[in-house]
Short mmCIF file of C-alpha atoms in Angstrom, two decimals:
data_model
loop_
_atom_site.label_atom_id
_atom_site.label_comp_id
_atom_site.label_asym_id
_atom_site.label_seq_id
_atom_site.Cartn_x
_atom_site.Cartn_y
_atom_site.Cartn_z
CA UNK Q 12 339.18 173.52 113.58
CA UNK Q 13 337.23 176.79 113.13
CA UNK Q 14 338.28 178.34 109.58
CA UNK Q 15 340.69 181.43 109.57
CA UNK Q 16 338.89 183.01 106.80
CA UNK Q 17 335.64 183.69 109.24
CA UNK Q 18 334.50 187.91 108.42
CA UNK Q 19 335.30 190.11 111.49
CA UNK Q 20 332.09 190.64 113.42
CA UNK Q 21 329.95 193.91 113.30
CA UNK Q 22 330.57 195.70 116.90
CA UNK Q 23 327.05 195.33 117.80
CA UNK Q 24 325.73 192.40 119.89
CA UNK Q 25 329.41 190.81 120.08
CA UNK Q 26 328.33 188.09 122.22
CA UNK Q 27 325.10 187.02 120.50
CA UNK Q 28 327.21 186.95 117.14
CA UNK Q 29 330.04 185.04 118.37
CA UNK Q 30 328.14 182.18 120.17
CA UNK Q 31 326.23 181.86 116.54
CA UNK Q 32 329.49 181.71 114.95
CA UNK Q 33 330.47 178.94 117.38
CA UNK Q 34 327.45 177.45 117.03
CA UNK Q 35 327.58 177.03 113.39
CA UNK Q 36 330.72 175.83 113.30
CA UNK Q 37 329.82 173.51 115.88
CA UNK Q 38 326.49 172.29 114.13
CA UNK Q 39 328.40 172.07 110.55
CA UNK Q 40 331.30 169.79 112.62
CA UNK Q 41 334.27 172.09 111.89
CA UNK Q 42 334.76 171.93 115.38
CA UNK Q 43 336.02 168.36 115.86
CA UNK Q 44 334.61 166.90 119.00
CA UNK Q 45 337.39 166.06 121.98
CA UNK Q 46 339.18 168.87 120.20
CA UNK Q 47 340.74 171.70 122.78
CA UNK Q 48 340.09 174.93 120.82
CA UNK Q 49 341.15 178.25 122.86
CA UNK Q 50 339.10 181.36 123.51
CA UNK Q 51 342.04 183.38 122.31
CA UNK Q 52 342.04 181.97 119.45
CA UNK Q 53 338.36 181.92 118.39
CA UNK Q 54 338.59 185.60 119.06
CA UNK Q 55 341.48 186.57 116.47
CA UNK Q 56 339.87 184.62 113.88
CA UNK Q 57 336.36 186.58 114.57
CA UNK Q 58 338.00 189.68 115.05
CA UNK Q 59 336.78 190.71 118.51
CA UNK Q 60 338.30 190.78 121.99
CA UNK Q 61 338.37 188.06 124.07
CA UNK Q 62 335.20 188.69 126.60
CA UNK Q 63 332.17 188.13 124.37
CA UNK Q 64 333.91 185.14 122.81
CA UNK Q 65 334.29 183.94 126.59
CA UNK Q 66 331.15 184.96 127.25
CA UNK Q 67 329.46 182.99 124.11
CA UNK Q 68 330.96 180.51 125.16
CA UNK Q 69 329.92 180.04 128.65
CA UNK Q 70 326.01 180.43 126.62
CA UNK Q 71 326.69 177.44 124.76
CA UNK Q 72 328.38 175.70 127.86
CA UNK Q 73 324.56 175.78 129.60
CA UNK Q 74 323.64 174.53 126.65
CA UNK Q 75 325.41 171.42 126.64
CA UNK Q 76 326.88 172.04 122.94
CA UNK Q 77 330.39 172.53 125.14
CA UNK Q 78 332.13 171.57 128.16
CA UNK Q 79 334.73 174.62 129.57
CA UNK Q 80 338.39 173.36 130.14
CA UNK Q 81 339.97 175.70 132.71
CA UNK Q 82 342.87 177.47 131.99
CA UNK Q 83 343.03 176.26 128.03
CA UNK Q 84 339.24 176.58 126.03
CA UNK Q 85 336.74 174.68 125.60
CA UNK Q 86 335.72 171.16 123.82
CA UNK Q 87 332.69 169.98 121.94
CA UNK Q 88 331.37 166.69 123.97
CA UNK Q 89 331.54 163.48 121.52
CA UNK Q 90 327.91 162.03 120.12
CA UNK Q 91 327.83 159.03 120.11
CA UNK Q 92 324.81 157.37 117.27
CA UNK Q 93 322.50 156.20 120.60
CA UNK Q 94 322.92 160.27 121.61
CA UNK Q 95 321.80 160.87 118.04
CA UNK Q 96 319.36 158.55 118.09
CA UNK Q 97 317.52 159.68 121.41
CA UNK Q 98 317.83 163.26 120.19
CA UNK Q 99 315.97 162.22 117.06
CA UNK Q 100 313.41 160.28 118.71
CA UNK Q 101 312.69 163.24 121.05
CA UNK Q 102 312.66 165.54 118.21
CA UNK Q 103 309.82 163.71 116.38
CA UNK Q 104 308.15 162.93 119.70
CA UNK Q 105 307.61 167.21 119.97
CA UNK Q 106 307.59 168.07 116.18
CA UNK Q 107 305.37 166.16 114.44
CA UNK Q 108 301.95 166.44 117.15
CA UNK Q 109 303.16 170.48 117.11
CA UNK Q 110 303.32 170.72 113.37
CA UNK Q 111 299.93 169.26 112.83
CA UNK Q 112 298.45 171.70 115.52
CA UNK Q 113 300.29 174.77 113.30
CA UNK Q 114 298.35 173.06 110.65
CA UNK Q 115 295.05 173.34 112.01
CA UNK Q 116 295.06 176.61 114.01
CA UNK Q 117 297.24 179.08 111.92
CA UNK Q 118 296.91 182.38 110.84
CA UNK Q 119 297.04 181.93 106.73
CA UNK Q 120 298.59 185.57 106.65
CA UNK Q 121 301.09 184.54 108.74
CA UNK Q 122 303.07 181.92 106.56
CA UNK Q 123 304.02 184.13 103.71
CA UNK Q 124 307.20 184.59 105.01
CA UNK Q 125 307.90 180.85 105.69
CA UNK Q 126 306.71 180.02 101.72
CA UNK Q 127 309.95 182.47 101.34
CA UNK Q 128 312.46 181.07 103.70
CA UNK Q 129 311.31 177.14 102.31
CA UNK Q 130 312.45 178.47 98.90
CA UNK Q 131 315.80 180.62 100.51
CA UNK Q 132 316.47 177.13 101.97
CA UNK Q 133 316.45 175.86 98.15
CA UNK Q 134 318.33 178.36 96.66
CA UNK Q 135 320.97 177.99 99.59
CA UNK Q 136 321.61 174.18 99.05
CA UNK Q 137 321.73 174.41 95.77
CA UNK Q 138 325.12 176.88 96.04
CA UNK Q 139 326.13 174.84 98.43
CA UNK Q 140 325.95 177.78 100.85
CA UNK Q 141 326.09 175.82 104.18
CA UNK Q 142 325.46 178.92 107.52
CA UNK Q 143 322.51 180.38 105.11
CA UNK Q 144 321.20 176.73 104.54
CA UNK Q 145 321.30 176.17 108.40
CA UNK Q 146 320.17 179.69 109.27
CA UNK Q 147 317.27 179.73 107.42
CA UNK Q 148 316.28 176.27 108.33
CA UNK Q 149 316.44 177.41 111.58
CA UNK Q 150 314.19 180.16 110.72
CA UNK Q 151 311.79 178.36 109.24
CA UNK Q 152 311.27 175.33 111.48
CA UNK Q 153 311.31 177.40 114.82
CA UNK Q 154 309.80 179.77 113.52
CA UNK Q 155 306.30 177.62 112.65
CA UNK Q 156 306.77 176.08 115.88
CA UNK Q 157 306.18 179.43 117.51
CA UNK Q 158 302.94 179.63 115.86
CA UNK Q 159 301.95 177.02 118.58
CA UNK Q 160 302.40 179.99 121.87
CA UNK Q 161 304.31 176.88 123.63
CA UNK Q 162 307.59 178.93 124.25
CA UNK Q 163 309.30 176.01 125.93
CA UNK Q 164 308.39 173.52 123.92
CA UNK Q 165 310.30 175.78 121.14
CA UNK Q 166 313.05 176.20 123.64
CA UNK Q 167 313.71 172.56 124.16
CA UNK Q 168 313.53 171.82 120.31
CA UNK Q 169 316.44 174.94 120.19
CA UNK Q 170 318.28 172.96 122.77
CA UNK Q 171 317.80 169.56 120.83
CA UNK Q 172 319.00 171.09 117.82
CA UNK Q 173 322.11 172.59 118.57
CA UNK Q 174 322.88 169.15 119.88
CA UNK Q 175 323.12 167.57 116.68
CA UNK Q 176 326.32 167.71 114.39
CA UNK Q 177 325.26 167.84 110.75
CA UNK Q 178 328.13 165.62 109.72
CA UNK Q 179 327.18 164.44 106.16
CA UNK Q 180 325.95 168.10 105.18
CA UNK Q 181 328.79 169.29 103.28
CA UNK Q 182 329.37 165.97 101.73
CA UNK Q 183 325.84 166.00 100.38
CA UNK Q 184 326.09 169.85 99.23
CA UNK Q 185 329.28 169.13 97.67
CA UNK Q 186 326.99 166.19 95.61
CA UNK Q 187 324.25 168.40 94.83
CA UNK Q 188 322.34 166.16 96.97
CA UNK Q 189 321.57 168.74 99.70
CA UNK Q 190 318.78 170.34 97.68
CA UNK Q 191 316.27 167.15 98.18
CA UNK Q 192 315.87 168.13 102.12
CA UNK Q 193 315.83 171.61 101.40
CA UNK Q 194 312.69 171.06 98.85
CA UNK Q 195 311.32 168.96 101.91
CA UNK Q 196 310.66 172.48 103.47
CA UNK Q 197 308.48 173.05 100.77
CA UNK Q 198 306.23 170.41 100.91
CA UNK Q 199 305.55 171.02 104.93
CA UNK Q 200 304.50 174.65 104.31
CA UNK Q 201 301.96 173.58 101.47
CA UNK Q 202 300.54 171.01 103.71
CA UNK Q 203 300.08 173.48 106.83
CA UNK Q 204 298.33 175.80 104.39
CA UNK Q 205 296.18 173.20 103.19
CA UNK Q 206 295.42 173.06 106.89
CA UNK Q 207 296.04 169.54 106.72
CA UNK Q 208 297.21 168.27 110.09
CA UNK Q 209 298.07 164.04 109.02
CA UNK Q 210 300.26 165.21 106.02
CA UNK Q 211 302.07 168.16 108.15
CA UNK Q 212 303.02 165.14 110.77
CA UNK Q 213 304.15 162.68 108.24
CA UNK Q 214 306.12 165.22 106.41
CA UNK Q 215 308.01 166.27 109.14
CA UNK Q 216 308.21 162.99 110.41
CA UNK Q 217 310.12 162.14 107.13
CA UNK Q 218 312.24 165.54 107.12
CA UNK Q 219 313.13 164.43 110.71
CA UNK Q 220 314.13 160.78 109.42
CA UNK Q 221 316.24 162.47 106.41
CA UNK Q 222 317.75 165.11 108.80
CA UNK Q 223 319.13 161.91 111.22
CA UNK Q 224 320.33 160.29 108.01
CA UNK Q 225 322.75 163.46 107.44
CA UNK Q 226 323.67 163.85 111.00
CA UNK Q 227 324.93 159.97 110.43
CA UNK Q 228 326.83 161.37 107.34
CA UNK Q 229 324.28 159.56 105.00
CA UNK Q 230 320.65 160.82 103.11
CA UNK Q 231 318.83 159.12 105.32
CA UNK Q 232 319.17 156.71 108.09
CA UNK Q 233 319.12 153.69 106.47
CA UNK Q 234 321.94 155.07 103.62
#
């Protein structure tokens, strides 16, 4: 269920705000999949009317991160570990031969913000602070990706993303074992500065791997 103690939204871009309120929630797994949840509902608990809640909605419903039930809500579609799997083998597939190209073409000047987010995404883990944790690391790992000009390829790693549930996330954070893939982040922005395309791929090759791991609920995908 979505928690009742989500802050009231800021009247400006209602829609955009409440689809990445659903969206986190959905990504985190505090939306339990099969699980009717109502517009109405999601809109009292954000604190805005009904229509950009319905309207966020119908965003994430081209997505594919939910399916619309008439009359009642909307549901988050099961995964099952073969969806998680393909989603993780695509996601390497695109990543890893992208990252390395960031790697050898980038502007230098250009990744001192990403040096900051990496550490952000540190600082978040490490207070257990899940929606910064996932905002930044969306941040960061899009964000180098558009360093490549390949606007769809970015949009079809967005897509890929949002279909993943981060099951084992808050376990781990509540361990204090979130903070090794955050200081992952790290590691791939020193090797794209060192212009060094084979590390880059491996390293986000591994991130990947550790990322699937959580999505099973464990560190990595063997755990």
């Amino acid at each position: 269920m979505m928690t009742p103690s989500s802050p009231p939204l800021r009247p400006v871009s209602l829609r955009e705000q409440a689809r990445e309120a659903v969206r986190t929630r959905i990504v985190l797994g505090r939306i339990e999949p099969g699980e009717v949840v109502s517009v109405a509902t999601v809109a009292a608990e954000l604190g805005v009317s009904v229509t950009p809640v319905r309207e966020a909605v119908m965003d994430l419903a081209h997505l594919g991160m939910v399916e619309i039930i008439r009359n009642r809500g909307f549901r988050v579609p099961p995964l099952s570990e073969h969806d998680l799997d393909e989603i993780f083998t695509l996601r390497t597939m695109l990543e890893a031969p992208a990252m390395a190209e960031v790697a050898r073409s980038h502007d230098a000047g250009a990744l001192v913000p990403y040096r900051a987010l990496a550490a952000q995404i540190t600082e978040a883990a490490r207070e257990g602070d899940l929606e910064a944790f996932l905002d930044r690391d969306r941040r960061f790992h899009m964000g180098l990706l558009a360093m490549t000009g390949n606007r769809r390829l970015v949009s079809m790693v967005g897509q890929l993303r949002d279909q993943a549930r981060m099951r084992g996330l808050q376990k781990l954070a509540d361990q204090g074992e979130l903070t090794d893939s955050a200081q992952e982040h790290e590691a791939i922005v020193e090797a794209v500065a060192a212009r060094d395309a084979d590390l880059t791929a491996e390293l986000t090759r591994r991130h990947l791997a550790h990322s699937r791991g959580i999505w099973a609920g464990a560190p990595d995908p063997e755990g």
